[in-house]
Amino acid sequence: CDYDQDSTFQEQTSDSCIQNESTEPGMSWAKYTPGMLRQPKSAPLSSFERTSPNDNVELSKSGPTKRKRLFQDKLSKWAQEKASLTEQESNLQSEEAEFKREIWKLKINREQELLQEVKDRIKFQVE
């Protein structure tokens, strides 16, 4: 079996030659551009409806779904915990400031007491 010039070829089988034709139109390779070799664009995946295999809940853009509700619940729980931690931090800082003030007051009082004792000793020794 032989090649023909017009993009047909013959395939030899056990008893005869079968003639097949190419499904592509005849085109010169010299005229190909990179754009011709690219795959055709398909629809984006977001346009397809998806379902979750775990809970068989439709994950469409419209309306709340189980997955979205779970995410929103986690987000609100996180926000509540963050607010609670912020409040606790604020309380801790105010308690720390109050503790430091008390320490300074005790320190000043103790220094005044010691100073008074020293003055009393000096006064006692002078007499």
Coordinates of C-alpha atoms in Angstrom, one line a residue:
C1 CA 0.0 0.0 0.0
D2 CA 1.2 3.5 -0.8
Y3 CA 0.8 7.1 0.3
D4 CA -1.3 9.3 -1.9
Q5 CA -0.6 13.0 -2.4
D6 CA -4.0 14.2 -1.2
S7 CA -3.7 13.2 2.5
T8 CA -5.1 9.7 2.1
F9 CA -3.3 6.5 2.9
Q10 CA -4.0 2.9 2.6
E11 CA -3.5 0.4 5.4
Q12 CA -2.6 -3.2 4.6
T13 CA -4.6 -5.8 6.4
S14 CA -4.3 -9.6 6.1
D15 CA -6.2 -9.8 2.9
S16 CA -6.7 -6.4 1.4
C17 CA -5.8 -2.7 1.5
I18 CA -8.3 -0.4 3.2
Q19 CA -8.3 3.3 2.2
N20 CA -8.6 5.8 5.1
E21 CA -8.9 9.6 4.8
S22 CA -7.5 12.2 7.3
T23 CA -10.1 14.0 9.4
E24 CA -8.1 17.2 9.4
P25 CA -8.2 19.6 6.5
G26 CA -5.0 19.8 4.6
M27 CA -2.9 22.7 5.9
S28 CA 0.7 23.7 5.4
W29 CA 2.9 23.6 8.6
A30 CA 4.5 26.9 7.4
K31 CA 1.2 28.7 8.1
Y32 CA 0.8 27.5 11.8
T33 CA 1.1 30.1 14.5
P34 CA 1.4 29.5 18.3
G35 CA -2.2 30.7 18.7
M36 CA -3.3 27.8 16.5
L37 CA -1.6 25.3 18.8
R38 CA -3.2 26.5 22.0
Q39 CA -6.0 24.5 23.5
P40 CA -9.5 26.0 23.1
K41 CA -10.7 27.8 26.3
S42 CA -13.2 26.0 28.4
A43 CA -15.8 27.3 30.8
P44 CA -14.3 28.3 34.2
L45 CA -14.8 25.8 37.0
S46 CA -16.8 28.3 39.0
S47 CA -19.6 28.0 36.4
F48 CA -20.2 24.4 37.2
E49 CA -22.3 23.3 40.2
R50 CA -20.2 21.4 42.7
T51 CA -21.3 19.1 45.5
S52 CA -19.3 18.1 48.5
P53 CA -18.7 14.4 48.8
N54 CA -18.8 14.5 52.6
D55 CA -22.2 16.1 53.3
N56 CA -23.9 16.2 49.9
V57 CA -24.6 19.9 50.3
E58 CA -24.7 22.0 47.2
L59 CA -21.9 24.6 47.2
S60 CA -23.5 27.2 45.0
K61 CA -22.9 30.9 45.3
S62 CA -26.5 31.7 46.2
G63 CA -27.7 31.2 49.7
P64 CA -25.9 29.9 52.8
T65 CA -24.7 26.4 52.7
K66 CA -23.5 24.1 55.5
R67 CA -19.9 24.8 54.6
K68 CA -20.5 28.6 54.6
R69 CA -22.4 28.5 57.9
L70 CA -19.6 26.4 59.5
F71 CA -17.1 29.0 58.4
Q72 CA -19.2 31.9 59.6
D73 CA -19.7 30.1 63.0
K74 CA -16.0 29.6 63.3
L75 CA -15.3 33.2 62.3
S76 CA -17.8 34.6 64.9
K77 CA -16.4 32.3 67.6
W78 CA -12.9 33.6 66.8
A79 CA -14.2 37.2 66.9
Q80 CA -15.8 36.6 70.3
E81 CA -12.7 35.0 71.7
K82 CA -10.5 37.8 70.3
A83 CA -12.8 40.4 72.0
S84 CA -12.6 38.4 75.3
L85 CA -8.9 38.2 75.1
T86 CA -8.6 41.9 74.3
E87 CA -10.8 42.7 77.3
Q88 CA -8.7 40.4 79.6
E89 CA -5.6 42.0 78.3
S90 CA -7.0 45.5 79.1
N91 CA -8.0 44.4 82.6
L92 CA -4.6 42.8 83.2
Q93 CA -2.8 46.0 82.1
S94 CA -5.0 48.2 84.5
E95 CA -4.3 45.7 87.3
E96 CA -0.6 45.8 86.6
A97 CA -0.6 49.6 86.6
E98 CA -2.5 49.6 89.9
F99 CA 0.0 47.1 91.4
K100 CA 3.0 49.2 90.3
R101 CA 1.4 52.3 91.9
E102 CA 0.9 50.3 95.2
I103 CA 4.6 49.2 95.0
W104 CA 5.8 52.7 94.5
K105 CA 3.6 54.0 97.4
L106 CA 5.0 51.2 99.7
K107 CA 8.5 52.0 98.6
I108 CA 8.1 55.8 99.2
N109 CA 6.5 55.1 102.6
R110 CA 9.3 52.7 103.6
E111 CA 11.9 55.3 102.5
Q112 CA 10.2 58.0 104.6
E113 CA 10.0 55.6 107.6
L114 CA 13.7 54.8 107.3
L115 CA 14.6 58.5 106.9
Q116 CA 12.5 59.3 110.0
E117 CA 14.3 56.5 112.0
V118 CA 17.7 57.9 110.9
K119 CA 16.7 61.4 111.9
D120 CA 15.5 60.1 115.3
R121 CA 18.8 58.3 115.9
I122 CA 20.8 61.3 115.0
K123 CA 18.6 63.4 117.3
F124 CA 18.9 60.9 120.1
Q125 CA 22.7 60.8 119.7
V126 CA 22.9 64.6 119.8
E127 CA 21.0 64.7 123.1

